[in-house]
Short mmCIF file of C-alpha atoms and ligand atoms in Angstrom, two decimals:
data_model
loop_
_atom_site.label_atom_id
_atom_site.label_comp_id
_atom_site.label_asym_id
_atom_site.label_seq_id
_atom_site.Cartn_x
_atom_site.Cartn_y
_atom_site.Cartn_z
CA UNK A 1 -2.78 -32.86 -11.66
CA UNK A 2 -3.17 -32.58 -7.90
CA UNK A 3 0.55 -31.71 -7.61
CA UNK A 4 0.06 -28.65 -9.82
CA UNK A 5 -2.34 -27.15 -7.34
CA UNK A 6 -0.51 -24.95 -4.88
CA UNK A 7 -2.33 -23.83 -1.75
CA UNK A 8 -0.64 -20.97 0.10
CA UNK A 9 -1.67 -19.60 3.48
CA UNK A 10 -0.36 -16.04 3.67
CA UNK A 11 0.03 -13.81 6.72
CA UNK A 12 0.49 -10.01 6.77
CA UNK A 13 1.19 -8.07 9.97
CA UNK A 14 3.61 -5.28 9.00
CA UNK A 15 1.64 -2.30 10.30
CA UNK A 16 -1.87 -2.01 11.75
CA UNK A 17 -3.81 -4.59 9.73
CA UNK A 18 -3.77 -8.26 10.70
CA UNK A 19 -4.53 -10.25 7.58
CA UNK A 20 -4.58 -13.87 6.42
CA UNK A 21 -5.41 -15.22 2.98
CA UNK A 22 -5.58 -18.57 1.23
CA UNK A 23 -4.65 -18.79 -2.44
CA UNK A 24 -5.18 -21.70 -4.80
CA UNK A 25 -2.54 -21.05 -7.44
CA UNK A 26 -3.07 -17.39 -8.47
CA UNK A 27 -6.69 -17.21 -7.31
CA UNK A 28 -7.72 -15.86 -3.92
CA UNK A 29 -10.00 -18.20 -1.96
CA UNK A 30 -10.16 -15.91 1.08
CA UNK A 31 -8.60 -12.63 2.19
CA UNK A 32 -9.50 -11.66 5.75
CA UNK A 33 -8.35 -8.29 7.12
CA UNK A 34 -8.80 -7.16 10.73
CA UNK A 35 -8.21 -3.41 10.80
CA UNK A 36 -7.15 -2.14 14.20
CA UNK A 37 -9.49 0.61 15.33
CA UNK A 38 -7.56 1.42 18.51
CA UNK A 39 -5.21 3.82 16.66
CA UNK A 40 -8.03 6.21 15.70
CA UNK A 41 -8.04 7.61 19.25
CA UNK A 42 -4.38 8.55 18.93
CA UNK A 43 -4.47 10.05 15.42
CA UNK A 44 -1.89 7.57 14.11
CA UNK A 45 -0.48 4.07 14.54
CA UNK A 46 0.92 3.34 18.02
CA UNK A 47 3.48 0.52 17.49
CA UNK A 48 3.11 -1.11 20.91
CA UNK A 49 -0.68 -1.22 20.63
CA UNK A 50 -0.38 -2.57 17.08
CA UNK A 51 1.71 -5.57 18.08
CA UNK A 52 -0.62 -6.37 20.99
CA UNK A 53 -3.65 -6.22 18.69
CA UNK A 54 -1.88 -8.49 16.16
CA UNK A 55 -1.38 -11.04 18.95
CA UNK A 56 -5.09 -10.96 19.74
CA UNK A 57 -6.18 -11.08 16.09
CA UNK A 58 -3.86 -13.53 14.45
CA UNK A 59 -5.41 -16.84 15.50
CA UNK A 60 -9.03 -15.85 14.71
CA UNK A 61 -8.01 -14.20 11.42
CA UNK A 62 -6.07 -17.27 10.21
CA UNK A 63 -8.91 -19.53 11.34
CA UNK A 64 -11.44 -17.41 9.44
CA UNK A 65 -9.29 -17.39 6.29
CA UNK A 66 -9.07 -21.20 6.28
CA UNK A 67 -12.78 -21.60 7.02
CA UNK A 68 -13.84 -19.15 4.29
CA UNK A 69 -11.55 -20.87 1.79
CA UNK A 70 -12.93 -24.24 2.89
CA UNK A 71 -9.39 -25.56 3.15
CA UNK A 72 -7.96 -27.78 5.85
CA UNK A 73 -4.50 -26.97 7.23
CA UNK A 74 -3.32 -30.37 5.97
CA UNK A 75 -4.00 -29.34 2.35
CA UNK A 76 -1.63 -26.35 2.52
CA UNK A 77 1.50 -26.42 0.36
CA UNK A 78 3.35 -23.64 2.22
CA UNK A 79 3.04 -20.69 4.61
CA UNK A 80 4.06 -17.24 3.30
CA UNK A 81 4.54 -14.28 5.63
CA UNK A 82 5.64 -10.64 5.53
CA UNK A 83 9.23 -10.45 6.72
CA UNK A 84 9.51 -6.66 6.25
CA UNK A 85 9.63 -3.73 5.89
CA UNK A 86 7.38 -2.54 8.68
CA UNK A 87 7.09 -2.08 12.44
CA UNK A 88 9.34 -4.57 14.23
CA UNK A 89 6.85 -5.53 16.96
CA UNK A 90 4.09 -6.06 14.38
CA UNK A 91 6.29 -8.07 12.00
CA UNK A 92 7.46 -10.32 14.85
CA UNK A 93 3.91 -11.52 15.53
CA UNK A 94 3.31 -12.69 11.95
CA UNK A 95 6.84 -14.04 11.54
CA UNK A 96 6.74 -16.13 14.74
CA UNK A 97 3.26 -17.42 13.97
CA UNK A 98 4.18 -18.40 10.39
CA UNK A 99 7.37 -20.14 11.50
CA UNK A 100 5.59 -22.16 14.18
CA UNK A 101 2.74 -23.17 11.90
CA UNK A 102 5.08 -24.22 9.07
CA UNK A 103 7.13 -26.25 11.54
CA UNK A 104 4.04 -27.86 13.06
CA UNK A 105 2.64 -28.80 9.65
CA UNK A 106 6.09 -29.69 8.31
CA UNK A 107 5.61 -27.62 5.14
CA UNK A 108 7.83 -24.97 3.53
CA UNK A 109 8.06 -21.43 4.83
CA UNK A 110 8.25 -18.48 2.40
CA UNK A 111 9.41 -14.99 3.39
CA UNK A 112 7.92 -12.05 1.49
CA UNK A 113 9.00 -8.44 1.03
CA UNK A 114 5.90 -6.29 1.64
CA UNK A 115 6.83 -3.76 -1.08
CA UNK A 116 7.32 -6.49 -3.66
CA UNK A 117 3.91 -7.79 -2.65
CA UNK A 118 2.22 -4.42 -3.28
CA UNK A 119 3.58 -4.63 -6.83
CA UNK A 120 2.95 -8.31 -7.53
CA UNK A 121 -0.65 -7.95 -6.28
CA UNK A 122 -1.36 -7.06 -9.93
CA UNK A 123 -0.79 -10.73 -10.82
CA UNK A 124 -3.63 -12.06 -8.67
CA UNK A 125 -6.16 -13.72 -10.99
CA UNK A 126 -9.62 -12.25 -10.69
CA UNK A 127 -12.58 -11.17 -12.76
CA UNK A 128 -11.49 -7.63 -13.47
CA UNK A 129 -7.78 -8.01 -12.93
CA UNK A 130 -5.50 -7.69 -15.95
CA UNK A 131 -1.79 -8.21 -15.21
CA UNK A 132 0.73 -5.70 -16.57
CA UNK A 133 3.44 -6.86 -18.96
CA UNK A 134 7.13 -6.55 -18.14
CA UNK A 135 8.71 -4.08 -18.03
CA UNK A 136 6.38 -1.72 -16.22
CA UNK A 137 6.64 1.15 -13.76
CA UNK A 138 5.03 0.65 -10.36
CA UNK A 139 3.97 3.61 -8.25
CA UNK A 140 3.41 2.38 -4.70
CA UNK A 141 1.64 4.97 -2.57
CA UNK A 142 0.42 4.33 0.97
CA UNK A 143 0.66 5.50 4.56
CA UNK A 144 4.14 4.02 4.81
CA UNK A 145 5.50 4.12 1.28
CA UNK A 146 6.00 6.26 -1.82
CA UNK A 147 8.11 4.59 -4.48
CA UNK A 148 8.55 4.42 -8.23
CA UNK A 149 9.94 1.02 -9.18
CA UNK A 150 11.03 -0.30 -12.56
CA UNK A 151 9.73 -3.87 -12.68
CA UNK A 152 11.48 -6.04 -15.27
CA UNK A 153 10.47 -9.45 -13.90
CA UNK A 154 8.74 -11.01 -10.89
CA UNK A 155 11.88 -10.63 -8.80
CA UNK A 156 13.74 -8.12 -10.90
CA UNK A 157 12.86 -4.70 -9.47
CA UNK A 158 14.82 -1.44 -9.25
CA UNK A 159 13.75 1.49 -7.12
CA UNK A 160 14.00 4.60 -9.31
CA UNK A 161 12.75 7.04 -6.69
CA UNK A 162 11.20 7.22 -3.24
CA UNK A 163 10.20 9.69 -0.57
CA UNK A 164 13.05 11.25 1.36
CA UNK A 165 10.71 11.99 4.29
CA UNK A 166 6.94 11.46 4.73
CA UNK A 167 4.99 8.99 2.62
CA UNK A 168 2.15 10.40 0.50
CA UNK A 169 -0.50 8.80 2.76
CA UNK A 170 1.13 10.51 5.73
CA UNK A 171 0.90 13.84 3.88
CA UNK A 172 -2.84 13.20 3.47
CA UNK A 173 -3.34 12.06 7.07
CA UNK A 174 -1.29 14.87 8.63
CA UNK A 175 -3.00 17.55 6.52
CA UNK A 176 -6.35 16.04 7.53
CA UNK A 177 -5.32 16.28 11.19
CA UNK A 178 -4.55 20.00 10.77
CA UNK A 179 -8.10 20.34 9.42
CA UNK A 180 -9.49 18.56 12.48
CA UNK A 181 -10.46 15.41 10.55
CA UNK A 182 -10.15 11.96 12.23
CA UNK A 183 -7.45 9.40 11.41
CA UNK A 184 -6.93 8.13 8.75
CA UNK A 185 -7.93 11.38 7.05
CA UNK A 186 -6.90 10.53 3.47
CA UNK A 187 -10.30 9.20 2.36
CA UNK A 188 -12.05 12.22 3.92
CA UNK A 189 -9.80 14.74 2.20
CA UNK A 190 -10.59 12.88 -1.02
CA UNK A 191 -14.33 13.03 -0.31
CA UNK A 192 -14.39 16.81 0.33
CA UNK A 193 -11.91 17.47 -2.49
CA UNK A 194 -14.42 16.22 -5.02
CA UNK A 195 -16.75 19.08 -4.04
CA UNK A 196 -14.19 21.89 -4.09
CA UNK A 197 -12.10 24.10 -6.37
CA UNK A 198 -8.62 22.58 -6.85
CA UNK A 199 -7.10 25.95 -7.67
CA UNK A 200 -8.53 27.87 -4.72
CA UNK A 201 -5.30 27.84 -2.69
CA UNK A 202 -2.01 27.23 -4.46
CA UNK A 203 0.41 25.21 -2.28
CA UNK A 204 4.08 25.02 -3.22
CA UNK A 205 5.40 21.89 -4.90
CA UNK A 206 8.76 20.67 -3.54
CA UNK A 207 11.82 20.74 -5.74
CA UNK A 208 13.50 17.38 -5.34
CA UNK A 209 16.04 16.11 -7.84
CA UNK A 210 15.48 13.03 -9.95
CA UNK A 211 12.60 10.74 -9.15
CA UNK A 212 12.63 11.15 -5.37
CA UNK A 213 9.78 12.77 -3.46
CA UNK A 214 9.42 14.97 -0.41
CA UNK A 215 6.15 15.64 1.37
CA UNK A 216 7.15 17.13 4.72
CA UNK A 217 7.43 20.69 3.31
CA UNK A 218 3.91 20.51 1.90
CA UNK A 219 2.57 19.40 5.27
CA UNK A 220 4.29 22.37 6.97
CA UNK A 221 3.04 24.89 4.41
CA UNK A 222 -0.52 23.62 4.86
CA UNK A 223 -0.14 23.91 8.64
CA UNK A 224 1.16 27.52 8.43
CA UNK A 225 -1.52 28.45 5.90
CA UNK A 226 -4.29 27.14 8.17
CA UNK A 227 -2.80 28.82 11.26
CA UNK A 228 -2.58 32.13 9.40
CA UNK A 229 -6.11 31.98 8.00
CA UNK A 230 -7.79 30.81 11.23
CA UNK A 231 -6.17 33.73 13.07
CA UNK A 232 -8.09 36.04 10.71
CA UNK A 233 -11.29 33.97 10.76
CA UNK A 234 -11.78 31.22 13.34
CA UNK A 235 -14.36 29.59 11.10
CA UNK A 236 -12.06 29.50 8.05
CA UNK A 237 -11.78 25.68 7.88
CA UNK A 238 -15.52 25.11 8.17
CA UNK A 239 -16.34 27.66 5.50
CA UNK A 240 -13.72 26.47 3.02
CA UNK A 241 -13.16 22.77 3.76
CA UNK A 242 -13.99 21.57 0.24
CA UNK A 243 -11.71 24.10 -1.44
CA UNK A 244 -8.85 23.43 0.99
CA UNK A 245 -9.11 19.66 0.45
CA UNK A 246 -9.39 20.07 -3.34
CA UNK A 247 -6.26 22.26 -3.34
CA UNK A 248 -4.29 19.75 -1.23
CA UNK A 249 -5.42 16.89 -3.48
CA UNK A 250 -4.54 18.83 -6.63
CA UNK A 251 -1.02 19.57 -5.36
CA UNK A 252 -0.34 15.96 -4.31
CA UNK A 253 -1.68 14.58 -7.58
CA UNK A 254 0.50 17.01 -9.55
CA UNK A 255 3.59 16.00 -7.56
CA UNK A 256 2.98 12.30 -8.28
CA UNK A 257 2.13 12.82 -11.95
CA UNK A 258 5.18 15.06 -12.54
CA UNK A 259 7.47 12.32 -11.25
CA UNK A 260 5.70 9.62 -13.24
CA UNK A 261 6.08 11.66 -16.43
CA UNK A 262 9.78 12.03 -15.65
CA UNK A 263 10.11 8.28 -15.02
CA UNK A 264 8.40 7.48 -18.34
CA UNK A 265 10.75 9.87 -20.12
CA UNK A 266 13.78 8.31 -18.46
CA UNK A 267 12.85 4.67 -19.10
CA UNK A 268 10.61 4.85 -22.20
CA UNK A 269 8.27 2.47 -20.31
CA UNK A 270 4.64 3.52 -20.66
CA UNK A 271 2.91 0.81 -18.64
CA UNK A 272 2.07 2.17 -15.21
CA UNK A 273 0.76 0.09 -12.32
CA UNK A 274 -0.27 1.66 -9.04
CA UNK A 275 -0.74 0.12 -5.62
CA UNK A 276 -1.02 0.96 -1.91
CA UNK A 277 -3.93 2.52 -0.01
CA UNK A 278 -3.62 5.97 -1.62
CA UNK A 279 -4.33 4.45 -5.05
CA UNK A 280 -7.99 4.57 -3.94
CA UNK A 281 -7.74 8.34 -4.35
CA UNK A 282 -10.13 9.71 -6.95
CA UNK A 283 -7.81 12.54 -8.06
CA UNK A 284 -4.91 10.18 -8.74
CA UNK A 285 -7.13 7.67 -10.51
CA UNK A 286 -8.58 10.38 -12.73
CA UNK A 287 -5.15 11.82 -13.56
CA UNK A 288 -3.90 8.36 -14.54
CA UNK A 289 -6.89 7.65 -16.72
CA UNK A 290 -6.41 11.03 -18.44
CA UNK A 291 -2.76 10.13 -19.05
CA UNK A 292 -3.92 7.11 -21.07
CA UNK A 293 -5.51 9.48 -23.59
CA UNK A 294 -3.01 12.34 -23.32
CA UNK A 295 0.26 10.40 -23.29
CA UNK A 296 -0.68 6.93 -24.54
CA UNK A 297 0.12 5.20 -21.22
CA UNK A 298 -1.50 1.92 -20.22
CA UNK A 299 -2.46 2.06 -16.57
CA UNK A 300 -3.27 -0.72 -14.11
CA UNK A 301 -5.18 -0.17 -10.89
CA UNK A 302 -5.88 -3.31 -8.85
CA UNK A 303 -9.13 -3.95 -7.01
CA UNK A 304 -9.19 -1.84 -3.88
CA UNK A 305 -9.00 -4.85 -1.53
CA UNK A 306 -5.60 -5.66 -3.04
CA UNK A 307 -4.38 -2.03 -2.85
CA UNK A 308 -4.48 -1.56 0.92
CA UNK A 309 -2.45 -3.84 3.17
CA UNK A 310 -3.74 -7.40 2.77
CA UNK A 311 -2.45 -10.97 2.89
CA UNK A 312 -3.61 -11.96 -0.62
CA UNK A 313 -0.74 -9.91 -2.07
CA UNK A 314 1.67 -11.79 0.24
CA UNK A 315 0.11 -15.03 -1.01
CA UNK A 316 0.72 -14.26 -4.70
CA UNK A 317 4.41 -13.64 -3.99
CA UNK A 318 4.35 -16.90 -2.00
CA UNK A 319 2.94 -18.63 -5.05
CA UNK A 320 5.72 -17.41 -7.36
CA UNK A 321 8.41 -18.20 -4.79
CA UNK A 322 6.95 -21.67 -4.25
CA UNK A 323 7.16 -22.35 -7.97
CA UNK A 324 10.80 -21.23 -7.88
CA UNK A 325 11.45 -23.40 -4.75
CA UNK A 326 12.58 -20.24 -3.00
CA UNK A 327 12.01 -21.20 0.63
CA UNK A 328 13.13 -19.73 3.94
CA UNK A 329 14.42 -21.80 6.83
CA UNK A 330 13.56 -21.59 10.51
CA UNK A 331 16.45 -19.19 11.19
CA UNK A 332 14.67 -16.40 9.26
CA UNK A 333 13.92 -13.24 11.30
CA UNK A 334 11.73 -10.17 10.79
CA UNK A 335 13.43 -7.24 9.06
CA UNK A 336 12.05 -3.75 9.79
CA UNK A 337 14.11 -2.15 7.01
CA UNK A 338 14.02 -4.36 3.96
CA UNK A 339 14.70 -2.89 0.53
CA UNK A 340 13.00 -4.44 -2.51
CA UNK A 341 16.12 -5.70 -4.26
CA UNK A 342 17.78 -7.02 -1.08
O1 KG4 B 401 -1.80 0.67 2.08
P1 KG4 B 401 -2.48 1.20 3.30
O2 KG4 B 401 -3.79 0.59 3.69
O3 KG4 B 401 -1.57 1.03 4.55
C1 KG4 B 401 -0.24 1.40 4.61
O4 KG4 B 401 0.64 0.59 4.26
O5 KG4 B 401 -0.03 2.56 5.00
O6 KG4 B 401 -2.64 2.78 3.11
C2 KG4 B 401 -3.27 3.58 4.06
C3 KG4 B 401 -3.13 5.02 3.65
C4 KG4 B 401 -3.59 6.01 4.71
O7 KG4 B 401 -2.62 7.03 4.80
C5 KG4 B 401 -4.91 6.55 4.14
O8 KG4 B 401 -5.22 7.85 4.55
C6 KG4 B 401 -4.63 6.49 2.66
O9 KG4 B 401 -3.93 5.27 2.47
N1 KG4 B 401 -5.85 6.51 1.83
C7 KG4 B 401 -6.19 7.54 1.03
C8 KG4 B 401 -7.43 7.20 0.43
N2 KG4 B 401 -7.80 5.96 0.88
C9 KG4 B 401 -6.81 5.55 1.74
N3 KG4 B 401 -5.56 8.70 0.77
C10 KG4 B 401 -6.14 9.53 -0.10
N4 KG4 B 401 -7.34 9.27 -0.72
C11 KG4 B 401 -8.00 8.12 -0.49
N5 KG4 B 401 -9.17 7.88 -1.11
ZN1 ZN B 402 1.69 -1.45 2.56
#
């Protein structure tokens, strides 16, 4: 029986969150995330500062994850880590740490694709977590990613569409910056949006073929709109913040839903799973729930702690790879650009 219990220590360091988790089979025993505050001052992630903060955080975060899980290093079956995609300097910290620890403990090393992890996070076992059935469509939306993926098996994924420029979270954060809101502005835009009129200011939706996205044009049109209006009335933002945020949120939600509808039409798959930090957004959540009634979709939204960057999602991929004996060797290196199917 003991041999059927797999303990994975997982490490995530692809962007600005240092995270470590311990999983016992598909259950999360601990999931510690140290969010780097330093970037707030700069209005965005500064890569050099991120890798330095990862170096400072990684030992205490791993230690805390093991302590919270009440697991000794000697009980671990394997170490899983994010190999990519992400910021090279950040990835290197987690990769080097994972390699050294696996070597020191003489246990297998498992490399994980961060985007696959956002999707497989749905398979973590928890009280209110219900896994989707294959095949399903995954919409991964965060500060670094916007993708629609057809998921036919744990490691059988095809990207159907992705952003050609900014990620949807970036569109939120950059629009928020134009409005004078602090970084990351996405949650604040969401908060004000809930108090405003979504149709107050119509912003143009981009015309991008197929299932790809583009968000840089929207960001520019919001910037020009604000510049134009504040020239007429310097207090324009203050007076209309809720309506502006509601209009931005409405446009972004429409863009995402239009593409999802197209993807459903193209694939005849009606199970939709979302992930990534932007899946916390109330407008997107509401639109998806409405689509269950209107179009007969089944939608899956993981617990918020497994939506944003976290190591538990790396651990669940580690679990499946361990079961498949899919291990990495010590020659493995971080990979800043790392497509899902690669
Ligand atoms: O997945 P995540 O934690 O990190 C990345 O991989 O980027 O996502 C962070 C992004 C940020 O852009 C943040 O503004 C956005 O998710 N975000 C939101 C909301 N909560 C987080 N955007 C819109 N509405 C929200 N409620
Ligand atoms: Zn992510």
